[in-house]
Coordinates of C-alpha atoms in Angstrom, one line a residue:
M1 CA 0.3 -0.3 -0.1
P2 CA 1.3 3.5 -0.8
R3 CA 2.4 5.6 2.3
T4 CA 0.4 8.4 1.0
T5 CA -2.8 8.8 -0.6
N6 CA -4.6 12.0 -2.2
N7 CA -6.5 12.4 1.3
T8 CA -3.5 12.2 3.2
R9 CA -1.4 14.6 0.7
K10 CA -4.1 17.2 1.1
V11 CA -4.1 17.2 5.0
R12 CA -0.4 17.3 5.3
T13 CA 0.5 20.3 3.0
K14 CA -2.1 22.3 4.9
K15 CA -0.2 22.1 8.0
K16 CA 1.5 25.2 9.9
Q17 CA 5.0 25.3 9.8
A18 CA 6.5 25.8 13.4
T19 CA 9.2 28.0 13.6
S20 CA 12.7 26.7 14.9
S21 CA 12.2 28.4 18.1
E22 CA 9.3 26.9 19.2
P23 CA 9.7 23.7 21.7
T24 CA 8.4 20.5 19.8
L25 CA 6.7 17.4 21.4
R26 CA 7.3 14.5 18.6
V27 CA 5.5 11.7 18.9
I28 CA 6.2 8.7 16.6
P29 CA 4.7 5.5 16.0
L30 CA 6.4 2.2 15.3
G31 CA 3.7 0.2 15.0
G32 CA -0.3 -0.2 14.7
L33 CA -0.9 2.2 11.8
H34 CA -2.0 1.0 8.3
E35 CA -2.6 -2.5 10.0
I36 CA -4.0 -4.7 13.1
G37 CA -1.6 -5.2 15.8
K38 CA 2.0 -4.3 17.2
N39 CA 0.8 -1.3 18.6
T40 CA 4.1 1.0 19.7
C41 CA 4.2 4.5 20.1
V42 CA 7.1 7.0 21.4
F43 CA 6.9 10.2 23.0
E44 CA 9.9 11.8 22.4
Y45 CA 11.0 15.9 24.0
D46 CA 14.5 17.2 23.6
D47 CA 16.3 14.4 24.9
E48 CA 13.8 12.2 26.4
M49 CA 11.8 9.7 25.5
V50 CA 8.9 7.4 26.9
L51 CA 7.7 4.4 24.9
V52 CA 4.2 3.6 25.2
D53 CA 3.2 -0.2 24.6
G54 CA 4.8 -2.6 22.6
G55 CA 2.9 -5.2 20.8
L56 CA 3.4 -7.7 18.3
A57 CA 1.5 -9.1 15.5
F58 CA 0.9 -12.4 14.4
P59 CA 2.4 -13.8 10.5
T60 CA 0.3 -13.8 7.6
D61 CA 0.5 -17.2 5.6
A62 CA 3.5 -15.8 3.2
M63 CA 5.8 -15.6 6.2
H64 CA 6.6 -19.3 6.3
G65 CA 8.2 -20.6 9.5
V66 CA 7.7 -17.3 11.3
N67 CA 5.7 -17.1 14.7
I68 CA 5.9 -13.4 15.9
V69 CA 6.0 -10.0 13.7
L70 CA 7.6 -7.2 15.8
P71 CA 8.0 -3.3 15.0
D72 CA 11.5 -2.5 13.7
M73 CA 12.9 -0.7 16.8
E74 CA 16.1 0.7 15.4
Y75 CA 15.3 4.1 16.1
L76 CA 15.1 3.2 19.9
K77 CA 17.9 1.1 19.9
A78 CA 20.0 3.8 18.1
N79 CA 18.5 6.3 20.9
S80 CA 18.7 4.0 24.3
H81 CA 20.4 6.7 26.0
K82 CA 17.3 9.0 25.9
I83 CA 14.7 6.1 27.3
K84 CA 13.3 7.2 30.4
G85 CA 10.8 4.8 30.8
A86 CA 7.6 2.9 29.2
I87 CA 3.8 3.1 30.0
V88 CA 1.7 0.1 29.3
T89 CA -1.9 0.6 28.5
H90 CA -3.1 -2.7 29.3
G91 CA -2.3 -6.7 28.8
H92 CA -3.0 -7.6 25.3
E93 CA -0.5 -9.2 23.2
D94 CA -0.8 -6.8 20.5
H95 CA 0.4 -3.9 23.3
I96 CA 2.8 -6.0 25.7
G97 CA 3.8 -8.9 23.7
G98 CA 6.9 -7.2 22.2
I99 CA 8.4 -5.7 25.3
P100 CA 10.5 -9.2 26.0
Y101 CA 12.3 -9.1 22.6
H102 CA 13.1 -5.2 23.0
L103 CA 14.4 -5.8 26.3
K104 CA 17.3 -7.9 24.4
Q105 CA 18.3 -5.0 22.7
F106 CA 17.8 -2.5 24.9
E107 CA 17.3 -1.3 28.2
I108 CA 14.1 0.2 29.5
P109 CA 14.8 1.7 33.3
V110 CA 11.0 1.5 34.3
I111 CA 8.0 0.2 32.8
H112 CA 4.5 1.4 34.5
G113 CA 0.9 0.0 33.9
P114 CA -1.8 -1.6 35.2
R115 CA -1.6 -4.5 37.9
L116 CA -3.5 -7.2 35.5
A117 CA -0.7 -6.1 32.3
M118 CA 2.4 -5.9 34.8
A119 CA 1.5 -9.5 36.0
L120 CA 1.3 -11.0 32.7
L121 CA 4.4 -9.0 31.5
G122 CA 6.5 -10.1 34.6
G123 CA 6.1 -13.7 33.8
K124 CA 7.0 -13.1 30.0
L125 CA 10.3 -11.2 31.1
E126 CA 11.1 -14.0 33.6
E127 CA 10.5 -16.5 30.6
A128 CA 12.8 -14.7 28.2
G129 CA 15.4 -13.9 30.7
V130 CA 15.2 -10.2 30.8
A131 CA 13.7 -9.3 34.1
D132 CA 16.6 -7.4 35.0
R133 CA 17.0 -5.1 32.2
T134 CA 13.8 -3.0 33.7
E135 CA 11.7 -2.3 36.8
L136 CA 8.1 -3.0 37.0
K137 CA 5.5 -0.9 38.9
T138 CA 1.7 -1.2 38.8
V139 CA -0.9 1.8 38.8
Q140 CA -4.2 2.5 40.2
P141 CA -6.7 4.7 38.4
R142 CA -6.2 8.2 38.5
D143 CA -2.7 7.6 39.3
V144 CA 0.3 10.3 38.0
V145 CA 3.4 8.8 36.9
R146 CA 6.5 11.6 36.0
L147 CA 9.3 10.4 33.7
G148 CA 12.1 12.3 33.1
K149 CA 12.0 16.0 33.2
H150 CA 9.2 16.8 30.5
F151 CA 6.7 13.7 30.9
S152 CA 3.7 13.0 33.5
F153 CA 1.3 10.6 32.3
E154 CA -2.4 10.3 34.0
F155 CA -3.7 7.0 33.9
I156 CA -7.5 7.4 33.3
R157 CA -9.6 4.0 33.8
N158 CA -11.4 3.2 30.4
T159 CA -13.5 -0.2 29.1
H160 CA -11.9 -2.4 26.7
S161 CA -12.7 -6.3 26.5
M162 CA -9.6 -6.8 28.8
A163 CA -10.0 -5.9 32.3
D164 CA -7.5 -3.3 33.9
S165 CA -7.2 -0.9 30.8
F166 CA -6.4 2.8 30.9
T167 CA -6.4 5.8 28.6
L168 CA -3.6 8.0 29.1
A169 CA -3.4 11.8 29.8
V170 CA 0.0 12.9 28.7
T171 CA 1.2 16.3 29.8
T172 CA 4.1 17.6 28.1
P173 CA 5.5 21.4 28.1
V174 CA 3.6 22.1 24.6
G175 CA 0.3 21.0 26.5
V176 CA -1.7 17.9 27.3
V177 CA -2.2 14.8 24.9
I178 CA -4.6 12.1 25.4
F179 CA -3.8 8.8 23.9
T180 CA -6.8 6.8 24.3
G181 CA -5.4 3.4 23.7
D182 CA -8.0 0.5 23.0
F183 CA -11.3 1.5 24.4
K184 CA -15.2 1.2 24.2
F185 CA -17.9 3.2 26.1
D186 CA -19.4 0.2 28.3
H187 CA -21.8 1.5 30.6
T188 CA -22.6 -2.2 32.0
P189 CA -18.9 -3.5 32.5
V190 CA -18.7 -7.2 33.6
D191 CA -16.3 -6.3 36.3
G192 CA -18.2 -2.9 37.5
E193 CA -14.9 -0.6 36.6
R194 CA -16.8 2.2 34.8
F195 CA -15.1 4.5 32.1
D196 CA -13.4 7.6 34.2
I197 CA -15.5 9.9 31.7
Q198 CA -15.8 12.9 34.4
K199 CA -11.6 12.9 34.3
L200 CA -11.9 13.1 30.2
A201 CA -14.2 15.8 30.8
E202 CA -12.0 17.6 33.1
Y203 CA -9.3 17.7 30.8
G204 CA -11.5 18.5 27.8
E205 CA -12.8 21.7 29.8
K206 CA -9.3 22.7 30.7
G207 CA -7.9 22.4 27.1
V208 CA -6.5 18.7 25.0
L209 CA -3.8 20.0 22.7
C210 CA -4.0 16.6 20.4
L211 CA -6.1 13.4 20.6
F212 CA -4.6 10.3 19.5
S213 CA -7.7 8.0 19.3
D214 CA -8.2 4.0 18.3
S215 CA -9.4 3.7 15.0
T216 CA -10.1 -0.1 14.8
N217 CA -14.0 0.1 14.3
A218 CA -14.0 3.4 12.7
E219 CA -16.2 2.0 10.0
T220 CA -19.0 0.6 12.1
P221 CA -22.2 2.9 13.2
G222 CA -23.3 3.2 16.7
F223 CA -22.3 2.4 19.9
C224 CA -20.3 -0.8 20.1
P225 CA -22.1 -3.2 22.5
S226 CA -21.7 -3.9 26.0
E227 CA -19.5 -6.9 26.8
R228 CA -22.5 -8.1 29.2
S229 CA -24.3 -8.4 26.2
V230 CA -23.2 -11.6 25.4
Y231 CA -24.2 -12.9 28.5
P232 CA -27.8 -14.0 27.6
N233 CA -26.6 -15.7 24.1
L234 CA -23.6 -17.7 25.6
D235 CA -26.6 -18.9 28.1
R236 CA -28.8 -19.9 25.2
A237 CA -26.0 -22.1 23.3
F238 CA -25.1 -23.5 26.7
S239 CA -28.6 -24.7 27.4
Q240 CA -29.1 -26.3 24.2
A241 CA -26.0 -28.3 24.4
K242 CA -26.3 -32.0 25.4
G243 CA -23.0 -33.5 25.2
R244 CA -19.5 -31.5 26.3
I245 CA -18.9 -28.0 25.7
L246 CA -15.6 -26.8 24.5
V247 CA -15.5 -22.9 24.3
T248 CA -12.8 -20.9 22.7
T249 CA -12.2 -17.2 23.3
F250 CA -9.0 -14.8 23.1
A251 CA -7.3 -15.6 26.6
S252 CA -6.8 -12.3 27.6
S253 CA -10.4 -11.6 27.2
V254 CA -10.8 -11.6 30.9
H255 CA -14.3 -10.5 31.4
R256 CA -15.7 -13.0 28.6
V257 CA -13.7 -15.6 30.6
N258 CA -15.4 -14.7 33.7
M259 CA -18.8 -14.9 32.0
I260 CA -17.9 -18.4 30.9
L261 CA -16.8 -19.8 34.5
E262 CA -20.1 -18.0 35.8
L263 CA -22.2 -19.8 33.2
A264 CA -20.5 -23.4 33.7
K265 CA -21.5 -23.2 37.3
Q266 CA -25.0 -22.1 36.5
H267 CA -25.1 -24.7 34.0
D268 CA -23.7 -27.4 36.6
R269 CA -20.4 -28.0 34.6
Y270 CA -16.7 -28.3 35.6
V271 CA -14.6 -26.5 33.8
A272 CA -11.5 -27.8 32.3
V273 CA -8.8 -25.3 30.8
L274 CA -6.7 -26.4 27.9
G275 CA -3.8 -23.8 26.4
R276 CA -1.0 -22.6 28.2
S277 CA -2.0 -18.9 27.7
M278 CA -5.5 -19.6 28.9
L279 CA -4.2 -21.1 32.4
N280 CA -1.8 -18.5 32.6
V281 CA -4.3 -15.4 32.2
I282 CA -7.0 -17.1 34.4
A283 CA -4.3 -17.7 37.2
H284 CA -3.2 -14.2 37.3
A285 CA -6.8 -12.8 36.7
R286 CA -7.9 -15.1 39.6
N287 CA -5.0 -13.8 42.2
L288 CA -5.7 -10.1 41.6
G289 CA -9.3 -10.4 41.8
Y290 CA -10.8 -10.2 38.1
V291 CA -12.0 -13.9 38.0
K292 CA -13.7 -15.3 40.7
C293 CA -14.7 -18.8 41.2
E294 CA -13.9 -21.6 43.6
D295 CA -11.1 -24.0 42.7
S296 CA -13.6 -26.9 43.1
Q297 CA -15.1 -25.9 39.7
F298 CA -11.6 -26.9 38.1
K299 CA -11.0 -30.1 36.8
S300 CA -7.9 -31.5 35.2
I301 CA -8.4 -32.8 31.7
Q302 CA -7.8 -36.1 33.1
E303 CA -10.7 -35.9 35.8
A304 CA -12.8 -34.3 33.1
Q305 CA -12.3 -37.3 30.9
G306 CA -14.3 -39.4 33.7
L307 CA -17.1 -37.4 34.4
P308 CA -20.4 -37.4 32.3
D309 CA -20.3 -35.6 28.9
D310 CA -22.8 -33.1 30.3
K311 CA -21.0 -32.1 33.2
V312 CA -18.0 -30.8 31.2
L313 CA -17.0 -27.4 29.7
I314 CA -13.8 -27.2 27.9
L315 CA -12.3 -23.8 27.8
T316 CA -9.5 -23.4 25.3
T317 CA -7.4 -21.5 23.2
G318 CA -7.5 -21.4 19.1
S319 CA -9.9 -19.2 18.2
Q320 CA -8.0 -17.4 15.6
G321 CA -7.3 -21.0 14.2
E322 CA -3.8 -20.9 15.5
P323 CA -1.7 -24.1 14.3
L324 CA -0.4 -24.6 17.6
A325 CA -3.5 -24.1 19.9
A326 CA -5.1 -26.6 21.6
L327 CA -8.5 -26.1 19.4
S328 CA -6.7 -26.4 16.2
R329 CA -4.8 -29.4 17.2
I330 CA -8.2 -31.1 18.5
A331 CA -9.8 -30.3 15.1
R332 CA -6.5 -32.2 13.4
C333 CA -7.3 -35.1 15.6
E334 CA -3.8 -34.4 16.6
H335 CA -4.6 -33.5 20.4
R336 CA -3.2 -36.4 22.8
Q337 CA -5.8 -36.2 25.2
I338 CA -8.8 -34.7 23.6
K339 CA -11.0 -36.0 20.5
I340 CA -14.5 -34.6 19.3
R341 CA -17.0 -36.7 20.4
Q342 CA -20.9 -36.9 18.5
G343 CA -22.7 -34.8 20.4
D344 CA -20.3 -32.5 21.4
T345 CA -21.1 -28.5 21.2
V346 CA -17.7 -25.7 20.2
V347 CA -18.4 -22.5 20.6
F348 CA -16.5 -19.8 18.9
S349 CA -16.8 -17.1 21.2
A350 CA -14.7 -14.5 18.7
N351 CA -14.6 -13.3 15.4
P352 CA -11.4 -13.8 13.4
I353 CA -8.9 -11.0 13.3
P354 CA -8.1 -9.7 9.7
G355 CA -6.0 -12.4 7.9
N356 CA -7.0 -15.5 10.0
T357 CA -10.4 -15.9 8.4
L358 CA -9.1 -19.1 6.5
A359 CA -7.9 -20.6 9.3
V360 CA -10.7 -20.4 11.4
V361 CA -12.9 -21.7 8.8
D362 CA -10.6 -24.5 8.3
T363 CA -11.0 -25.3 12.1
I364 CA -14.4 -25.1 11.9
D365 CA -15.0 -27.3 8.9
R366 CA -12.9 -30.4 10.6
L367 CA -15.1 -29.8 14.0
M368 CA -18.1 -30.3 12.1
M369 CA -16.8 -33.3 10.0
Q370 CA -15.8 -35.0 13.4
G371 CA -19.7 -34.6 14.3
A372 CA -19.3 -31.6 16.5
N373 CA -22.1 -28.9 16.7
V374 CA -19.7 -25.8 16.1
V375 CA -21.8 -22.3 17.2
Y376 CA -19.9 -19.5 15.7
G377 CA -20.6 -16.2 13.7
R378 CA -21.7 -12.6 14.1
H379 CA -25.1 -13.6 14.3
Q380 CA -25.1 -15.6 17.1
G381 CA -24.3 -12.7 19.4
I382 CA -21.3 -14.4 21.6
H383 CA -19.1 -11.7 21.0
V384 CA -18.6 -8.3 20.9
S385 CA -15.7 -6.1 20.1
G386 CA -13.5 -4.1 22.5
H387 CA -12.7 -1.1 20.3
G388 CA -15.5 1.4 20.1
C389 CA -17.6 2.3 17.3
Q390 CA -18.6 5.5 15.6
E391 CA -20.8 6.7 18.5
D392 CA -18.0 5.7 21.1
H393 CA -15.6 7.8 18.6
K394 CA -17.8 11.1 18.4
L395 CA -18.3 10.9 22.3
M396 CA -14.6 10.6 23.0
L397 CA -13.9 13.7 20.7
A398 CA -16.7 15.5 22.2
L399 CA -15.3 14.8 25.7
T400 CA -12.2 15.9 25.3
R401 CA -12.6 18.6 22.6
P402 CA -9.0 18.7 20.8
K403 CA -7.3 21.0 19.0
F404 CA -5.5 18.5 16.8
F405 CA -6.4 14.6 16.0
V406 CA -4.7 11.8 15.0
P407 CA -6.1 8.7 14.3
V408 CA -4.2 5.5 15.5
H409 CA -4.6 1.8 15.8
G410 CA -5.9 0.8 12.5
E411 CA -5.7 -0.2 8.8
H412 CA -5.5 2.8 6.4
R413 CA -9.5 3.0 5.6
M414 CA -10.0 3.1 9.5
L415 CA -7.8 5.9 10.1
V416 CA -9.4 8.0 7.2
K417 CA -13.1 7.3 8.4
H418 CA -12.0 8.4 11.8
G419 CA -10.7 11.5 10.3
K420 CA -14.2 11.9 8.8
T421 CA -16.0 11.4 11.8
A422 CA -13.6 14.1 13.5
E423 CA -14.4 16.7 10.7
S424 CA -18.0 16.1 11.6
M425 CA -17.2 16.7 15.1
G426 CA -16.0 20.3 14.1
I427 CA -12.3 19.6 14.0
P428 CA -11.0 21.8 11.0
S429 CA -9.6 19.2 8.1
E430 CA -5.9 21.1 8.6
N431 CA -5.7 20.0 12.3
I432 CA -6.1 16.6 11.1
L433 CA -3.3 13.9 10.5
I434 CA -3.5 10.8 8.6
V435 CA 0.0 9.1 9.5
D436 CA 1.9 6.0 9.0
N437 CA 4.2 3.8 11.0
G438 CA 7.6 5.8 11.4
D439 CA 6.1 9.2 10.6
V440 CA 6.8 12.0 13.3
V441 CA 4.1 14.0 14.5
E442 CA 5.5 17.3 15.7
L443 CA 3.5 19.2 17.9
T444 CA 3.5 22.9 19.5
P445 CA 0.9 24.5 21.1
D446 CA -0.2 26.3 18.1
S447 CA 0.5 23.9 15.1
I448 CA 0.9 20.1 14.2
R449 CA 2.7 19.0 11.3
L450 CA 5.4 15.7 9.7
G451 CA 8.7 15.6 10.4
D452 CA 11.3 13.5 8.9
R453 CA 10.1 10.0 9.2
V454 CA 12.5 7.4 11.4
Q455 CA 13.5 4.2 10.3
S456 CA 10.3 1.7 10.5
G457 CA 9.2 -1.6 9.4
I458 CA 8.9 -5.1 10.8
E459 CA 11.1 -7.7 12.4
L460 CA 10.3 -11.3 12.1
V461 CA 10.6 -13.9 14.9
D462 CA 10.7 -17.9 14.3
S463 CA 9.9 -20.8 16.4
S464 CA 13.3 -20.9 17.5
H465 CA 13.2 -17.7 19.1
A466 CA 16.5 -17.3 18.5
G467 CA 16.7 -14.1 16.5
T468 CA 14.9 -12.3 14.1
V469 CA 14.2 -13.8 10.4
H470 CA 16.3 -11.4 8.2
D471 CA 14.4 -10.6 4.4
R472 CA 17.1 -12.9 3.0
V473 CA 16.1 -16.0 5.2
L474 CA 12.0 -15.3 4.2
K475 CA 12.9 -15.1 0.4
E476 CA 14.3 -18.1 1.0
R477 CA 11.5 -19.9 2.8
Q478 CA 8.9 -18.4 0.3
Q479 CA 11.0 -19.6 -2.8
L480 CA 11.1 -23.3 -1.1
A481 CA 7.5 -22.9 -1.2
E482 CA 6.7 -21.3 -4.4
D483 CA 9.2 -23.7 -6.6
G484 CA 11.2 -26.0 -4.5
V485 CA 14.8 -26.3 -4.4
V486 CA 17.6 -27.7 -6.8
T487 CA 20.9 -29.4 -5.2
V488 CA 24.0 -29.5 -7.2
A489 CA 27.4 -31.3 -5.8
A490 CA 30.1 -31.4 -8.1
T491 CA 33.8 -31.9 -7.5
I492 CA 36.3 -29.7 -9.3
G493 CA 40.4 -30.3 -9.8
L494 CA 43.0 -27.8 -9.7
D495 CA 43.7 -27.9 -13.1
G496 CA 39.6 -26.5 -14.0
S497 CA 38.3 -30.1 -14.8
L498 CA 35.4 -31.6 -13.7
L499 CA 36.6 -34.8 -11.5
T500 CA 33.1 -36.4 -11.1
Q501 CA 29.9 -36.4 -13.0
P502 CA 27.8 -33.7 -10.7
D503 CA 25.2 -34.9 -8.3
V504 CA 21.5 -33.3 -8.8
C505 CA 19.1 -33.4 -6.3
V506 CA 15.3 -32.2 -7.1
R507 CA 12.9 -31.2 -4.5
G508 CA 9.6 -29.7 -4.4
V509 CA 9.4 -28.8 -8.0
A510 CA 6.5 -28.8 -9.4
A511 CA 7.5 -29.3 -13.0
S512 CA 7.8 -32.4 -14.9
V513 CA 11.6 -33.3 -14.4
N514 CA 13.6 -35.4 -16.6
G515 CA 16.2 -36.6 -14.5
E516 CA 18.8 -37.7 -16.9
R517 CA 18.6 -34.7 -18.9
L518 CA 18.6 -32.2 -15.7
N519 CA 21.9 -34.4 -15.2
E520 CA 23.1 -33.8 -18.6
E521 CA 22.6 -29.8 -19.1
T522 CA 23.8 -29.5 -15.2
A523 CA 27.4 -31.1 -16.1
A524 CA 27.5 -29.4 -19.6
T525 CA 26.8 -25.8 -17.6
L526 CA 29.6 -26.5 -15.3
E527 CA 32.1 -28.0 -18.2
G528 CA 31.0 -24.5 -20.1
V529 CA 31.9 -22.6 -17.4
L530 CA 35.1 -24.1 -16.7
R531 CA 36.5 -24.2 -20.1
N532 CA 35.6 -21.0 -20.9
R533 CA 36.1 -18.6 -17.5
W534 CA 38.7 -21.1 -15.3
S535 CA 41.7 -18.8 -16.5
D536 CA 39.6 -15.9 -15.1
Y537 CA 39.5 -17.3 -11.5
S538 CA 42.8 -18.9 -11.3
R539 CA 46.5 -18.3 -11.4
T540 CA 49.6 -20.1 -10.9
E541 CA 52.4 -18.0 -8.6
K542 CA 55.9 -20.0 -7.9
G543 CA 54.1 -23.6 -8.9
K544 CA 51.3 -23.1 -6.4
V545 CA 47.8 -22.6 -8.0
E546 CA 45.1 -20.4 -6.5
V547 CA 41.9 -20.2 -7.5
D548 CA 39.0 -17.6 -6.5
W549 CA 36.6 -20.5 -5.3
A550 CA 33.9 -17.5 -4.3
G551 CA 34.2 -15.7 -7.9
L552 CA 34.0 -19.4 -9.6
E553 CA 31.0 -20.4 -7.7
S554 CA 29.3 -17.3 -8.4
H555 CA 29.6 -17.7 -11.8
I556 CA 28.5 -21.3 -11.6
E557 CA 25.6 -20.1 -9.8
R558 CA 24.6 -17.2 -12.0
N559 CA 24.8 -20.1 -15.3
L560 CA 23.2 -22.7 -13.2
Q561 CA 20.0 -20.5 -12.7
R562 CA 19.5 -19.6 -16.2
M563 CA 19.8 -23.3 -17.2
L564 CA 17.3 -24.2 -14.4
R565 CA 15.0 -21.8 -15.5
R566 CA 15.0 -22.9 -19.2
E567 CA 14.5 -26.5 -18.1
L568 CA 12.1 -26.3 -15.3
R569 CA 10.2 -23.4 -16.4
C570 CA 10.4 -22.0 -12.7
D571 CA 13.0 -20.3 -10.5
P572 CA 13.7 -23.2 -7.7
L573 CA 16.2 -22.0 -4.8
L574 CA 19.5 -23.2 -6.2
V575 CA 22.0 -24.8 -3.6
I576 CA 25.7 -25.4 -4.6
L577 CA 28.5 -27.5 -2.9
L578 CA 31.7 -27.4 -4.2
Q579 CA 34.2 -29.8 -3.4
K580 CA 38.0 -28.4 -4.4
P581 CA 41.6 -30.1 -3.6
D582 CA 43.6 -29.4 -0.7
T583 CA 46.6 -28.0 -0.8
S584 CA 48.3 -31.1 -1.4
G585 CA 46.3 -31.7 -4.4
A586 CA 44.1 -34.1 -2.7
V587 CA 40.2 -33.9 -2.8
A588 CA 38.8 -32.3 0.6
S589 CA 36.0 -34.4 2.2
S590 CA 32.9 -32.9 2.8
S591 CA 31.4 -36.1 4.4
N592 CA 31.4 -33.9 7.9
G593 CA 29.0 -31.4 6.6
S594 CA 31.5 -28.4 6.8
T595 CA 31.0 -25.6 4.9
R596 CA 31.8 -22.1 4.4
P597 CA 29.2 -19.8 2.7
G598 CA 29.6 -18.2 -0.2
R599 CA 28.5 -14.8 -1.8
R600 CA 24.7 -15.2 -1.7
R601 CA 22.2 -14.1 -4.1
T602 CA 18.8 -12.8 -4.1
R603 CA 17.2 -15.8 -5.3
S604 CA 19.8 -18.8 -4.3
T605 CA 22.3 -19.8 -1.9
A606 CA 25.8 -21.2 -2.8
R607 CA 28.5 -22.8 -0.7
V608 CA 32.0 -24.3 -0.8
A609 CA 33.1 -27.3 1.0
S610 CA 36.8 -27.3 1.7

């Protein structure tokens, strides 16, 4: 998607330019814009920086072997000496999941956030071995935290799909900025913790310089329904179930989990919990009082297996069709303990996140084919969003009455629609900015403008969690998936001759392959390069032959690639293994698997065995 559209370009050219003598607040989103997930933002003034949230996203189907998508944090790494701390708005993965990875790259002196979010984050930091690189401090509603000389943050209770969630009022030298975090206006919250509308209105009365507001449901008219509205619909689904009930929802949706546990007790069912993240969230939420239920209500999976089906409710992860989640493994008949039985009812109390629809549909199909009754879909009323719709957005704008407005947390069309809503509420179009990750919003008491961009993008973490997956590696994985791989092993003498016939191995290539012809063409290509170009890469000095093996290998690689495209009508990943004589003239063995990397091309990889 292009960074700039006609709409955003018009808005940007109308900005009032600040003079160099005016103090400037820089607000820099590094994730969460033009996308759903990895919400990450930086507040910067003079020589101080504060990080607000540090989330992750989940990979697309094209990101083979990737488990986690993080924002590129190069800008913060380069300016780590300026970081005074971090603020967390709530405990969803797309707001805290990236922090353990960031702490491996730079230190954050202190992190302030809600009790539940800090409890979840503390476990993540311990597991990642970085708990000693920061200090976690919990906050209560209306607490004010000061970081550095220039920033103070007041935590304003809001309502969201997760308990213990906050909107931020950020007091800076240029004015007050309201950063909503994820929110909706739920007047009947499950935990009784209502949105602190009075405090928002107080800031609106005093004067808000700029509002940065959640845009996820900007296209949806009306108010977002209350979380409590799900209760009677779940009750109906549970009442109609004759056998076991399996319920899947977001593990972090504590309010939803609490209602499910209430209903399980009402319907005289014991609860067995599947999935590490679900167990972890429930444990922390119970300790903090956000989930209230007796120990006797829970049974282990083994104990649940011995109970009558109509006495069992299994609460599980996998609402987004994640391949390794418990429900996904059950659907594929790969779970060691739970198998679907005829008469089971599976309730999807979640809607697919954009990009996950196919995986969710596949899971539902597999469950149905095994005899389960699957309850899913918006029409069932068993899920509501935690993000405000258009009327929620209007209420936020009316309460805060900002001079300037920046929609955040959403895909591009959502940001644009939210901007239109702000215009309808009386904010001039020239006071609204539609921005992208890496854009720098510069604020003074009288102006808003775009500054120079900073580096932004994504970092990919694979299942090994050993480090990031570089673009080159991802391209190779995509190439393997699309066109397969061809491996060529050959032995070359110091006189430039091909000592043995090359060994060609083809894997994952869809094209019809004539093995004998491919071997002949490979040998002919190698012999042609050695015959015509050997003198370019070798020389004899004092009776000793010196060969530029890396240069020769690169030349062979290019010629073999052209031959493979011609013969196979595709572009497979090419791996070349050259065996060359050692200094005594004997051919070095590669049986121990030792290789040294050769020069790597965009669409191939080559190695030389010594």
